[in-house]
mmCIF file with all atom_site columns, C-alpha atoms in Angstrom:
data_model
loop_
_atom_site.group_PDB
_atom_site.id
_atom_site.type_symbol
_atom_site.label_atom_id
_atom_site.label_alt_id
_atom_site.label_comp_id
_atom_site.label_asym_id
_atom_site.label_entity_id
_atom_site.label_seq_id
_atom_site.pdbx_PDB_ins_code
_atom_site.Cartn_x
_atom_site.Cartn_y
_atom_site.Cartn_z
_atom_site.occupancy
_atom_site.B_iso_or_equiv
_atom_site.pdbx_formal_charge
_atom_site.auth_seq_id
_atom_site.auth_comp_id
_atom_site.auth_asym_id
_atom_site.auth_atom_id
_atom_site.pdbx_PDB_model_num
ATOM 1   C CA . THR A 1 1   ? 155.771 0.664  -91.805  1.00 43.00 ? 1280 THR A CA 1
ATOM 2   C CA . ALA A 1 2   ? 152.070 0.326  -93.448  1.00 42.00 ? 1281 ALA A CA 1
ATOM 3   C CA . LEU A 1 3   ? 150.623 3.553  -94.634  1.00 36.00 ? 1282 LEU A CA 1
ATOM 4   C CA . PRO A 1 4   ? 147.593 4.720  -92.833  1.00 38.00 ? 1283 PRO A CA 1
ATOM 5   C CA . VAL A 1 5   ? 144.266 3.628  -94.481  1.00 39.00 ? 1284 VAL A CA 1
ATOM 6   C CA . SER A 1 6   ? 141.827 6.281  -94.394  1.00 38.00 ? 1285 SER A CA 1
ATOM 7   C CA . SER A 1 7   ? 138.105 5.698  -93.567  1.00 37.00 ? 1286 SER A CA 1
ATOM 8   C CA . PRO A 1 8   ? 135.189 6.910  -95.416  1.00 38.00 ? 1287 PRO A CA 1
ATOM 9   C CA . ASN A 1 9   ? 134.331 9.901  -94.370  1.00 40.00 ? 1288 ASN A CA 1
ATOM 10  C CA . PRO A 1 10  ? 130.885 9.052  -92.568  1.00 41.00 ? 1289 PRO A CA 1
ATOM 11  C CA . LYS A 1 11  ? 129.406 13.024 -93.548  1.00 51.00 ? 1290 LYS A CA 1
ATOM 12  C CA . ARG A 1 12  ? 130.044 11.636 -96.961  1.00 54.00 ? 1291 ARG A CA 1
ATOM 13  C CA . LYS A 1 13  ? 127.981 8.580  -97.324  1.00 60.00 ? 1292 LYS A CA 1
ATOM 14  C CA . PHE A 1 14  ? 126.265 8.609  -100.571 1.00 60.00 ? 1293 PHE A CA 1
ATOM 15  C CA . LEU A 1 15  ? 130.298 9.016  -102.022 1.00 57.00 ? 1294 LEU A CA 1
ATOM 16  C CA . ASN A 1 16  ? 131.596 6.696  -100.261 1.00 55.00 ? 1295 ASN A CA 1
ATOM 17  C CA . CYS A 1 17  ? 128.790 4.306  -101.614 1.00 62.00 ? 1296 CYS A CA 1
ATOM 18  C CA . GLY A 1 18  ? 130.429 1.365  -103.228 1.00 64.00 ? 1297 GLY A CA 1
ATOM 19  C CA . ARG A 1 19  ? 127.714 2.560  -106.558 1.00 68.00 ? 1298 ARG A CA 1
ATOM 20  C CA . PHE A 1 20  ? 128.328 5.867  -106.412 1.00 77.00 ? 1299 PHE A CA 1
ATOM 21  C CA . HIS A 1 21  ? 130.557 5.666  -109.786 1.00 76.00 ? 1300 HIS A CA 1
ATOM 22  C CA . GLN A 1 22  ? 127.401 4.120  -111.439 1.00 79.00 ? 1301 GLN A CA 1
ATOM 23  C CA . LEU A 1 23  ? 125.398 6.737  -111.451 1.00 88.00 ? 1302 LEU A CA 1
ATOM 24  C CA . LEU A 1 24  ? 125.449 9.498  -114.455 1.00 86.00 ? 1303 LEU A CA 1
ATOM 25  C CA . PRO A 1 25  ? 127.758 12.511 -113.810 1.00 91.00 ? 1304 PRO A CA 1
ATOM 26  C CA . LYS A 1 26  ? 124.944 14.840 -113.266 1.00 93.00 ? 1305 LYS A CA 1
ATOM 27  C CA . GLN A 1 27  ? 123.490 12.415 -110.980 1.00 92.00 ? 1306 GLN A CA 1
ATOM 28  C CA . ARG A 1 28  ? 126.882 12.489 -108.956 1.00 90.00 ? 1307 ARG A CA 1
ATOM 29  C CA . GLN A 1 29  ? 127.378 16.353 -109.098 1.00 92.00 ? 1308 GLN A CA 1
ATOM 30  C CA . ALA A 1 30  ? 123.747 16.702 -107.593 1.00 93.00 ? 1309 ALA A CA 1
ATOM 31  C CA . VAL A 1 31  ? 124.287 14.493 -105.010 1.00 90.00 ? 1310 VAL A CA 1
ATOM 32  C CA . LYS A 1 32  ? 128.088 15.832 -104.215 1.00 90.00 ? 1311 LYS A CA 1
ATOM 33  C CA . ALA A 1 33  ? 126.235 19.426 -103.534 1.00 92.00 ? 1312 ALA A CA 1
ATOM 34  C CA . TYR A 1 34  ? 123.493 18.082 -101.393 1.00 92.00 ? 1313 TYR A CA 1
ATOM 35  C CA . GLU A 1 35  ? 126.267 16.863 -98.961  1.00 89.00 ? 1314 GLU A CA 1
ATOM 36  C CA . ARG A 1 36  ? 127.947 19.667 -98.687  1.00 89.00 ? 1315 ARG A CA 1
ATOM 37  C CA . ASN A 1 37  ? 125.362 21.984 -98.349  1.00 92.00 ? 1316 ASN A CA 1
ATOM 38  C CA . PRO A 1 38  ? 121.436 20.872 -99.129  1.00 92.00 ? 1317 PRO A CA 1
ATOM 39  C CA . ALA A 1 39  ? 120.588 24.626 -99.035  1.00 92.00 ? 1318 ALA A CA 1
ATOM 40  C CA . LYS A 1 40  ? 122.781 25.581 -101.917 1.00 92.00 ? 1319 LYS A CA 1
ATOM 41  C CA . VAL A 1 41  ? 121.191 22.602 -104.384 1.00 94.00 ? 1320 VAL A CA 1
ATOM 42  C CA . THR A 1 42  ? 119.359 24.019 -107.678 1.00 93.00 ? 1321 THR A CA 1
ATOM 43  C CA . LYS A 1 43  ? 115.973 23.438 -108.814 1.00 92.00 ? 1322 LYS A CA 1
ATOM 44  C CA . MET A 1 44  ? 117.191 21.324 -111.666 1.00 91.00 ? 1323 MET A CA 1
ATOM 45  C CA . GLN A 1 45  ? 120.163 19.560 -109.360 1.00 95.00 ? 1324 GLN A CA 1
ATOM 46  C CA . TRP A 1 46  ? 116.965 17.840 -106.599 1.00 95.00 ? 1325 TRP A CA 1
ATOM 47  C CA . THR A 1 47  ? 115.293 16.424 -109.576 1.00 95.00 ? 1326 THR A CA 1
ATOM 48  C CA . GLN A 1 48  ? 118.344 14.253 -110.213 1.00 95.00 ? 1327 GLN A CA 1
ATOM 49  C CA . VAL A 1 49  ? 119.314 14.023 -106.347 1.00 95.00 ? 1328 VAL A CA 1
ATOM 50  C CA . LEU A 1 50  ? 116.036 12.449 -106.169 1.00 95.00 ? 1329 LEU A CA 1
ATOM 51  C CA . VAL A 1 51  ? 116.555 10.080 -108.637 1.00 93.00 ? 1330 VAL A CA 1
ATOM 52  C CA . ALA A 1 52  ? 120.444 9.402  -107.765 1.00 92.00 ? 1331 ALA A CA 1
ATOM 53  C CA . LEU A 1 53  ? 118.785 8.627  -103.847 1.00 91.00 ? 1332 LEU A CA 1
ATOM 54  C CA . GLY A 1 54  ? 116.515 6.541  -105.309 1.00 89.00 ? 1333 GLY A CA 1
ATOM 55  C CA . ARG A 1 55  ? 119.530 4.318  -107.349 1.00 86.00 ? 1334 ARG A CA 1
ATOM 56  C CA . LEU A 1 56  ? 121.585 3.946  -104.675 1.00 84.00 ? 1335 LEU A CA 1
ATOM 57  C CA . GLY A 1 57  ? 118.859 2.577  -102.414 1.00 83.00 ? 1336 GLY A CA 1
ATOM 58  C CA . TYR A 1 58  ? 119.032 5.209  -100.055 1.00 83.00 ? 1337 TYR A CA 1
ATOM 59  C CA . ASN A 1 59  ? 114.945 4.927  -99.068  1.00 81.00 ? 1338 ASN A CA 1
ATOM 60  C CA . ASP A 1 60  ? 114.439 6.552  -96.104  1.00 82.00 ? 1339 ASP A CA 1
ATOM 61  C CA . GLU A 1 61  ? 116.535 9.407  -97.510  1.00 88.00 ? 1340 GLU A CA 1
ATOM 62  C CA . LEU A 1 62  ? 114.084 10.288 -100.348 1.00 89.00 ? 1341 LEU A CA 1
ATOM 63  C CA . GLU A 1 63  ? 111.889 12.125 -98.273  1.00 90.00 ? 1342 GLU A CA 1
ATOM 64  C CA . LYS A 1 64  ? 114.788 14.425 -95.790  1.00 92.00 ? 1343 LYS A CA 1
ATOM 65  C CA . ALA A 1 65  ? 115.764 15.270 -99.415  1.00 93.00 ? 1344 ALA A CA 1
ATOM 66  C CA . PHE A 1 66  ? 112.231 16.208 -100.731 1.00 94.00 ? 1345 PHE A CA 1
ATOM 67  C CA . THR A 1 67  ? 111.589 18.188 -97.327  1.00 92.00 ? 1346 THR A CA 1
ATOM 68  C CA . HIS A 1 68  ? 114.925 20.585 -98.786  1.00 93.00 ? 1347 HIS A CA 1
ATOM 69  C CA . ILE A 1 69  ? 113.391 21.446 -101.609 1.00 94.00 ? 1348 ILE A CA 1
ATOM 70  C CA . ASN A 1 70  ? 111.285 24.843 -101.580 1.00 91.00 ? 1349 ASN A CA 1
ATOM 71  C CA . LYS A 1 71  ? 108.023 24.812 -103.795 1.00 93.00 ? 1350 LYS A CA 1
ATOM 72  C CA . PRO A 1 72  ? 108.614 21.263 -105.600 1.00 94.00 ? 1351 PRO A CA 1
ATOM 73  C CA . ASN A 1 73  ? 107.067 21.438 -108.874 1.00 94.00 ? 1352 ASN A CA 1
ATOM 74  C CA . PHE A 1 74  ? 106.160 18.584 -111.833 1.00 93.00 ? 1353 PHE A CA 1
ATOM 75  C CA . TYR A 1 75  ? 109.359 17.213 -112.146 1.00 95.00 ? 1354 TYR A CA 1
ATOM 76  C CA . HIS A 1 76  ? 110.754 17.017 -108.339 1.00 96.00 ? 1355 HIS A CA 1
ATOM 77  C CA . PHE A 1 77  ? 107.674 15.212 -107.457 1.00 96.00 ? 1356 PHE A CA 1
ATOM 78  C CA . ASN A 1 78  ? 107.991 13.019 -110.414 1.00 95.00 ? 1357 ASN A CA 1
ATOM 79  C CA . ALA A 1 79  ? 111.497 11.607 -109.406 1.00 95.00 ? 1358 ALA A CA 1
ATOM 80  C CA . LEU A 1 80  ? 109.983 10.785 -106.148 1.00 94.00 ? 1359 LEU A CA 1
ATOM 81  C CA . LEU A 1 81  ? 106.999 9.387  -107.699 1.00 94.00 ? 1360 LEU A CA 1
ATOM 82  C CA . SER A 1 82  ? 109.235 7.144  -109.647 1.00 93.00 ? 1361 SER A CA 1
ATOM 83  C CA . CYS A 1 83  ? 111.562 6.341  -106.888 1.00 92.00 ? 1362 CYS A CA 1
ATOM 84  C CA . TYR A 1 84  ? 109.102 4.399  -104.881 1.00 91.00 ? 1363 TYR A CA 1
ATOM 85  C CA . THR A 1 85  ? 107.525 2.775  -108.390 1.00 92.00 ? 1364 THR A CA 1
ATOM 86  C CA . ARG A 1 86  ? 110.755 1.430  -109.270 1.00 88.00 ? 1365 ARG A CA 1
ATOM 87  C CA . MET A 1 87  ? 110.928 -0.096 -105.181 1.00 87.00 ? 1366 MET A CA 1
ATOM 88  C CA . GLY A 1 88  ? 107.234 -1.112 -105.611 1.00 87.00 ? 1367 GLY A CA 1
ATOM 89  C CA . ASN A 1 89  ? 105.378 0.564  -103.304 1.00 89.00 ? 1368 ASN A CA 1
ATOM 90  C CA . ALA A 1 90  ? 102.393 1.515  -104.929 1.00 91.00 ? 1369 ALA A CA 1
ATOM 91  C CA . ARG A 1 91  ? 101.157 2.044  -101.728 1.00 93.00 ? 1370 ARG A CA 1
ATOM 92  C CA . MET A 1 92  ? 102.980 5.127  -100.949 1.00 91.00 ? 1371 MET A CA 1
ATOM 93  C CA . ALA A 1 93  ? 103.633 6.192  -105.123 1.00 91.00 ? 1372 ALA A CA 1
ATOM 94  C CA . GLU A 1 94  ? 99.828  6.541  -104.482 1.00 94.00 ? 1373 GLU A CA 1
ATOM 95  C CA . SER A 1 95  ? 100.435 9.109  -101.298 1.00 94.00 ? 1374 SER A CA 1
ATOM 96  C CA . ILE A 1 96  ? 103.160 10.865 -103.437 1.00 93.00 ? 1375 ILE A CA 1
ATOM 97  C CA . LEU A 1 97  ? 100.380 11.511 -106.205 1.00 93.00 ? 1376 LEU A CA 1
ATOM 98  C CA . GLU A 1 98  ? 97.700  12.997 -103.253 1.00 95.00 ? 1377 GLU A CA 1
ATOM 99  C CA . ARG A 1 99  ? 101.145 15.297 -102.237 1.00 94.00 ? 1378 ARG A CA 1
ATOM 100 C CA . MET A 1 100 ? 100.976 16.153 -105.570 1.00 95.00 ? 1379 MET A CA 1
ATOM 101 C CA . LYS A 1 101 ? 97.947  16.995 -106.032 1.00 95.00 ? 1380 LYS A CA 1
ATOM 102 C CA . GLY A 1 102 ? 98.245  19.036 -102.284 1.00 95.00 ? 1381 GLY A CA 1
ATOM 103 C CA . ALA A 1 103 ? 100.486 20.614 -102.973 1.00 95.00 ? 1382 ALA A CA 1
ATOM 104 C CA . GLY A 1 104 ? 98.957  22.242 -106.205 1.00 96.00 ? 1383 GLY A CA 1
ATOM 105 C CA . VAL A 1 105 ? 101.062 20.284 -108.795 1.00 96.00 ? 1384 VAL A CA 1
ATOM 106 C CA . LYS A 1 106 ? 98.357  19.009 -111.580 1.00 94.00 ? 1385 LYS A CA 1
ATOM 107 C CA . PRO A 1 107 ? 99.654  15.105 -112.204 1.00 94.00 ? 1386 PRO A CA 1
ATOM 108 C CA . ASP A 1 108 ? 99.620  14.014 -116.114 1.00 92.00 ? 1387 ASP A CA 1
ATOM 109 C CA . GLN A 1 109 ? 99.656  11.698 -118.612 1.00 95.00 ? 1388 GLN A CA 1
ATOM 110 C CA . ILE A 1 110 ? 103.855 10.765 -116.903 1.00 94.00 ? 1389 ILE A CA 1
ATOM 111 C CA . SER A 1 111 ? 102.208 11.062 -113.504 1.00 94.00 ? 1390 SER A CA 1
ATOM 112 C CA . TYR A 1 112 ? 99.349  8.537  -113.769 1.00 94.00 ? 1391 TYR A CA 1
ATOM 113 C CA . SER A 1 113 ? 101.768 5.970  -115.979 1.00 94.00 ? 1392 SER A CA 1
ATOM 114 C CA . ILE A 1 114 ? 104.669 6.239  -113.489 1.00 93.00 ? 1393 ILE A CA 1
ATOM 115 C CA . LEU A 1 115 ? 102.010 5.329  -110.930 1.00 91.00 ? 1394 LEU A CA 1
ATOM 116 C CA . MET A 1 116 ? 100.425 2.376  -113.297 1.00 91.00 ? 1395 MET A CA 1
ATOM 117 C CA . GLN A 1 117 ? 104.418 0.863  -113.203 1.00 90.00 ? 1396 GLN A CA 1
ATOM 118 C CA . ALA A 1 118 ? 104.266 0.053  -109.548 1.00 83.00 ? 1397 ALA A CA 1
ATOM 119 C CA . TYR A 1 119 ? 101.192 -2.325 -109.597 1.00 82.00 ? 1398 TYR A CA 1
#
């Protein structure tokens, strides 16, 4: 008899992604933590989660993940900004910059440099 084929766990959609192995170890660890329990993801891991979701192509999940971050900082906004820039979505990148300012996080030269790459 043939062994049963295990089906991917739908709750682990990022881990089941065919490109998950291409992420850096810290990104994989952060994504695993995010899938287990977003409330337990550390401030430092959130940047890795955002970058990883962008690299895996989970654009719809970026905003959802970002809303879980309590008091996003410069690094979180720049990671999100970088994801939209890599997608070529200049309009969304500009809106992220405005949200950054509205949240009291001052964009710097790096933020504007990332934004310029969208054009």
